[in-house]
Amino acid sequence: MIRNFRTQYDEVDLSECILYTTHEPCIMCSYILRHHKVVMVVWGISTGEIGGVSSDYPTLSTTQISKWGVAPIIIKGVLEEECIQTLY
């Protein structure tokens, strides 16, 4: 059976999921995480001006968009040194 792409992904609810990543999600990735209600995001390295929390556009942590509801729990700096070493 072929599913309609839009129907298949509009219904994705990740409210019981945690994202673990080496880098802070960018602004665009943060939008997707909020849209699909990811409950927690854990990372090692912050990304500054492009980050979903650390930039001037904190998409991942904002409470200004009521449709998104509660922002995910954010844990940063986990294994930061190890994450930095993977870059070099």
XYZ file of N, CA, C and O in Angstrom:
352
model
N 0.838 -1.177 0.000
C 0.000 0.000 0.000
C 0.886 1.246 0.000
O 1.820 1.351 0.790
N 0.610 2.192 -0.858
C 1.361 3.441 -0.905
C 0.643 4.464 -0.042
O -0.544 4.729 -0.234
N 1.376 5.020 0.911
C 0.789 6.031 1.786
C 1.058 7.422 1.256
O 2.088 7.676 0.669
N 0.146 8.292 1.523
C 0.346 9.695 1.198
C 1.386 10.251 2.162
O 1.245 10.141 3.377
N 2.475 10.842 1.637
C 3.566 11.352 2.477
C 3.058 12.311 3.531
O 3.383 12.209 4.701
N 2.244 13.267 3.130
C 1.743 14.281 4.059
C 0.948 13.636 5.203
O 1.160 13.949 6.354
N 0.050 12.746 4.891
C -0.747 12.074 5.914
C 0.139 11.270 6.858
O -0.023 11.317 8.064
N 1.111 10.577 6.307
C 1.977 9.726 7.117
C 2.756 10.546 8.138
O 2.864 10.167 9.288
N 3.292 11.693 7.748
C 4.173 12.428 8.643
C 3.482 13.526 9.438
O 4.021 13.997 10.412
N 2.296 13.941 9.066
C 1.571 14.922 9.865
C 1.161 14.337 11.206
O 0.931 15.053 12.165
N 1.058 13.034 11.295
C 0.571 12.386 12.501
C 1.687 11.909 13.431
O 1.414 11.265 14.429
N 2.924 12.216 13.102
C 4.046 11.752 13.916
C 4.034 12.468 15.263
O 4.042 13.688 15.336
N 3.988 11.694 16.332
C 4.017 12.237 17.693
C 5.219 11.616 18.396
O 5.238 10.430 18.686
N 6.224 12.434 18.668
C 7.439 11.948 19.323
C 7.509 12.406 20.774
O 8.584 12.580 21.331
N 6.349 12.591 21.396
C 6.295 13.134 22.750
C 6.855 12.185 23.817
O 6.993 12.590 24.971
N 7.190 10.986 23.438
C 7.827 10.063 24.384
C 9.280 9.800 24.007
O 9.903 8.875 24.529
N 9.829 10.622 23.115
C 11.178 10.400 22.596
C 12.185 11.414 23.121
O 11.847 12.564 23.381
N 13.423 10.955 23.231
C 14.552 11.794 23.615
C 15.554 11.761 22.472
O 15.858 10.692 21.948
N 16.070 12.939 22.100
C 17.098 13.018 21.075
C 18.447 13.205 21.758
O 18.612 14.122 22.561
N 19.398 12.333 21.450
C 20.781 12.449 21.910
C 21.626 12.782 20.696
O 21.553 12.064 19.684
N 22.432 13.841 20.767
C 23.231 14.245 19.626
C 24.536 14.906 20.079
O 24.612 15.421 21.194
N 25.541 14.864 19.218
C 26.822 15.475 19.574
C 26.731 16.994 19.560
O 27.409 17.664 20.325
N 25.882 17.564 18.672
C 25.775 19.008 18.511
C 24.367 19.514 18.819
O 23.392 18.810 18.552
N 24.296 20.723 19.297
C 23.006 21.398 19.469
C 22.281 21.435 18.124
O 22.871 21.791 17.110
N 21.014 21.075 18.091
C 20.268 21.140 16.833
C 20.221 22.575 16.292
O 20.103 23.531 17.059
N 20.295 22.710 14.987
C 20.223 24.032 14.365
C 18.791 24.571 14.480
O 17.875 23.878 14.923
N 18.609 25.786 14.034
C 17.305 26.436 14.102
C 16.248 25.640 13.336
O 15.141 25.425 13.829
N 16.588 25.180 12.129
C 15.612 24.439 11.313
C 15.276 23.080 11.918
O 14.115 22.679 11.956
N 16.289 22.378 12.412
C 16.049 21.079 13.056
C 15.205 21.269 14.319
O 14.353 20.443 14.633
N 15.443 22.355 15.013
C 14.690 22.649 16.234
C 13.211 22.834 15.949
O 12.356 22.427 16.737
N 12.909 23.444 14.814
C 11.503 23.598 14.418
C 10.833 22.226 14.300
O 9.736 22.009 14.809
N 11.494 21.296 13.642
C 10.943 19.945 13.461
C 10.783 19.240 14.808
O 9.773 18.582 15.067
N 11.779 19.391 15.683
C 11.696 18.769 17.009
C 10.499 19.303 17.793
O 9.799 18.554 18.465
N 10.260 20.606 17.697
C 9.109 21.201 18.391
C 7.799 20.755 17.749
O 6.837 20.428 18.441
N 7.755 20.744 16.435
C 6.534 20.370 15.723
C 6.092 18.946 16.088
O 4.904 18.685 16.249
N 7.056 18.058 16.251
C 6.730 16.667 16.560
C 6.814 16.352 18.050
O 6.760 15.196 18.456
N 6.983 17.392 18.871
C 6.861 17.304 20.333
C 7.888 16.411 21.030
O 7.574 15.717 21.992
N 9.133 16.420 20.547
C 10.195 15.672 21.229
C 10.302 16.209 22.653
O 10.344 17.425 22.874
N 10.337 15.319 23.633
C 10.236 15.726 25.034
C 11.563 16.177 25.657
O 11.566 16.976 26.588
N 12.693 15.677 25.136
C 13.992 16.024 25.712
C 15.057 15.994 24.623
O 15.028 15.133 23.753
N 15.987 16.961 24.715
C 17.101 17.010 23.769
C 18.389 17.119 24.584
O 18.522 17.991 25.446
N 19.335 16.209 24.312
C 20.602 16.136 25.043
C 21.735 16.266 24.027
O 21.741 15.565 23.026
N 22.680 17.197 24.284
C 23.805 17.342 23.367
C 25.094 17.674 24.082
O 25.094 18.052 25.248
N 26.196 17.534 23.340
C 27.514 17.801 23.890
C 28.032 19.192 23.587
O 28.520 19.887 24.464
N 27.929 19.639 22.320
C 28.539 20.888 21.881
C 27.458 21.880 21.447
O 26.615 21.557 20.609
N 27.490 23.082 22.006
C 26.589 24.141 21.550
C 27.115 24.699 20.227
O 28.318 24.704 19.975
N 26.202 25.206 19.391
C 26.589 25.644 18.054
C 26.481 27.148 17.828
O 26.577 27.613 16.693
N 26.281 27.899 18.874
C 26.321 29.355 18.766
C 25.247 29.952 17.890
O 24.070 29.659 18.052
N 25.665 30.765 16.925
C 24.718 31.578 16.159
C 23.750 30.800 15.279
O 22.770 31.356 14.796
N 23.963 29.506 15.081
C 23.003 28.710 14.307
C 22.201 27.757 15.190
O 21.353 27.011 14.700
N 22.447 27.767 16.482
C 21.815 26.823 17.396
C 20.363 27.124 17.699
O 19.939 28.272 17.734
N 19.627 26.090 17.951
C 18.209 26.198 18.274
C 17.938 26.730 19.662
O 16.788 27.025 20.007
N 18.973 26.891 20.483
C 18.848 27.488 21.815
C 19.809 28.664 21.957
O 19.429 29.726 22.424
N 21.049 28.485 21.531
C 22.098 29.471 21.790
C 22.128 30.640 20.798
O 22.857 31.598 21.012
N 21.331 30.588 19.728
C 21.325 31.676 18.740
C 20.337 32.771 19.143
O 19.651 32.669 20.161
N 20.244 33.776 18.302
C 19.258 34.848 18.510
C 17.837 34.367 18.218
O 16.878 35.102 18.442
N 17.703 33.145 17.676
C 16.402 32.564 17.340
C 16.249 31.229 18.073
O 16.384 30.161 17.485
N 15.967 31.277 19.368
C 15.938 30.051 20.191
C 14.685 29.203 19.973
O 13.876 28.997 20.869
N 14.544 28.694 18.774
C 13.374 27.923 18.374
C 13.100 26.744 19.305
O 11.947 26.450 19.610
N 14.132 26.113 19.774
C 13.961 24.914 20.604
C 13.441 25.238 22.002
O 12.726 24.447 22.604
N 13.756 26.410 22.507
C 13.394 26.726 23.893
C 12.325 27.806 24.045
O 11.872 28.057 25.164
N 11.893 28.424 22.962
C 10.940 29.527 23.079
C 9.596 29.075 23.647
O 9.162 27.952 23.423
N 8.981 29.979 24.357
C 7.618 29.750 24.851
C 6.656 30.728 24.178
O 5.501 30.837 24.567
N 7.131 31.442 23.165
C 6.348 32.467 22.479
C 5.357 31.905 21.454
O 4.498 32.624 20.977
N 5.478 30.624 21.118
C 4.580 30.016 20.133
C 3.677 29.031 20.868
O 4.059 27.902 21.169
N 2.470 29.481 21.184
C 1.570 28.700 22.043
C 1.180 27.355 21.429
O 0.961 26.388 22.158
N 1.120 27.279 20.115
C 0.748 26.029 19.442
C 1.702 24.890 19.788
O 1.325 23.728 19.801
N 2.969 25.216 20.052
C 3.966 24.192 20.362
C 3.865 23.671 21.785
O 4.413 22.630 22.112
N 3.228 24.380 22.659
C 3.119 23.939 24.047
C 4.441 24.057 24.792
O 5.244 24.942 24.528
N 4.666 23.139 25.685
C 5.848 23.160 26.548
C 7.108 22.835 25.754
O 7.120 21.902 24.948
N 8.161 23.603 26.000
C 9.449 23.347 25.348
C 10.058 22.055 25.901
O 9.791 21.679 27.041
N 10.873 21.379 25.107
C 11.503 20.152 25.608
C 12.512 20.458 26.717
O 13.033 21.574 26.806
N 12.771 19.477 27.513
C 13.845 19.577 28.504
C 15.148 19.594 27.722
O 15.329 18.792 26.802
N 16.041 20.502 28.076
C 17.304 20.640 27.352
C 18.459 20.365 28.304
O 18.565 20.989 29.361
N 19.313 19.422 27.918
C 20.504 19.098 28.696
C 21.692 19.252 27.762
O 21.793 18.546 26.765
N 22.571 20.191 28.082
C 23.705 20.450 27.190
C 25.028 20.225 27.896
O 25.095 20.196 29.126
N 26.071 20.019 27.103
C 27.409 19.820 27.646
C 27.717 18.394 28.061
O 28.730 18.139 28.715
N 26.878 17.433 27.676
C 27.094 16.030 28.044
C 28.231 15.467 27.185
O 28.184 15.535 25.955
N 29.267 14.960 27.832
C 30.440 14.414 27.141
C 31.014 15.414 26.133
O 31.446 15.045 25.038
N 31.025 16.677 26.522
C 31.457 17.741 25.612
C 32.866 17.523 25.070
O 33.104 17.655 23.863
N 33.799 17.192 25.918
C 35.185 16.977 25.465
C 35.275 15.835 24.467
O 35.970 15.921 23.462
N 34.566 14.753 24.725
C 34.558 13.620 23.797
C 33.940 14.010 22.455
O 34.416 13.587 21.405
N 32.895 14.813 22.491
C 32.263 15.273 21.252
C 33.214 16.163 20.464
O 33.299 16.057 19.235
N 33.935 17.042 21.145
C 34.894 17.916 20.484
C 35.986 17.070 19.827
O 36.396 17.338 18.698
N 36.446 16.027 20.504
C 37.514 15.167 19.963
C 37.068 14.451 18.691
O 37.895 14.148 17.830
N 35.778 14.191 18.537
C 35.310 13.503 17.326
C 35.408 14.404 16.092
O 35.362 13.915 14.969
N 35.532 15.710 16.308
C 35.609 16.650 15.199
C 37.012 16.723 14.589
O 37.177 17.165 13.463
N 38.011 16.322 15.339
C 39.404 16.511 14.888
C 40.158 15.212 14.761
O 39.957 14.251 15.269
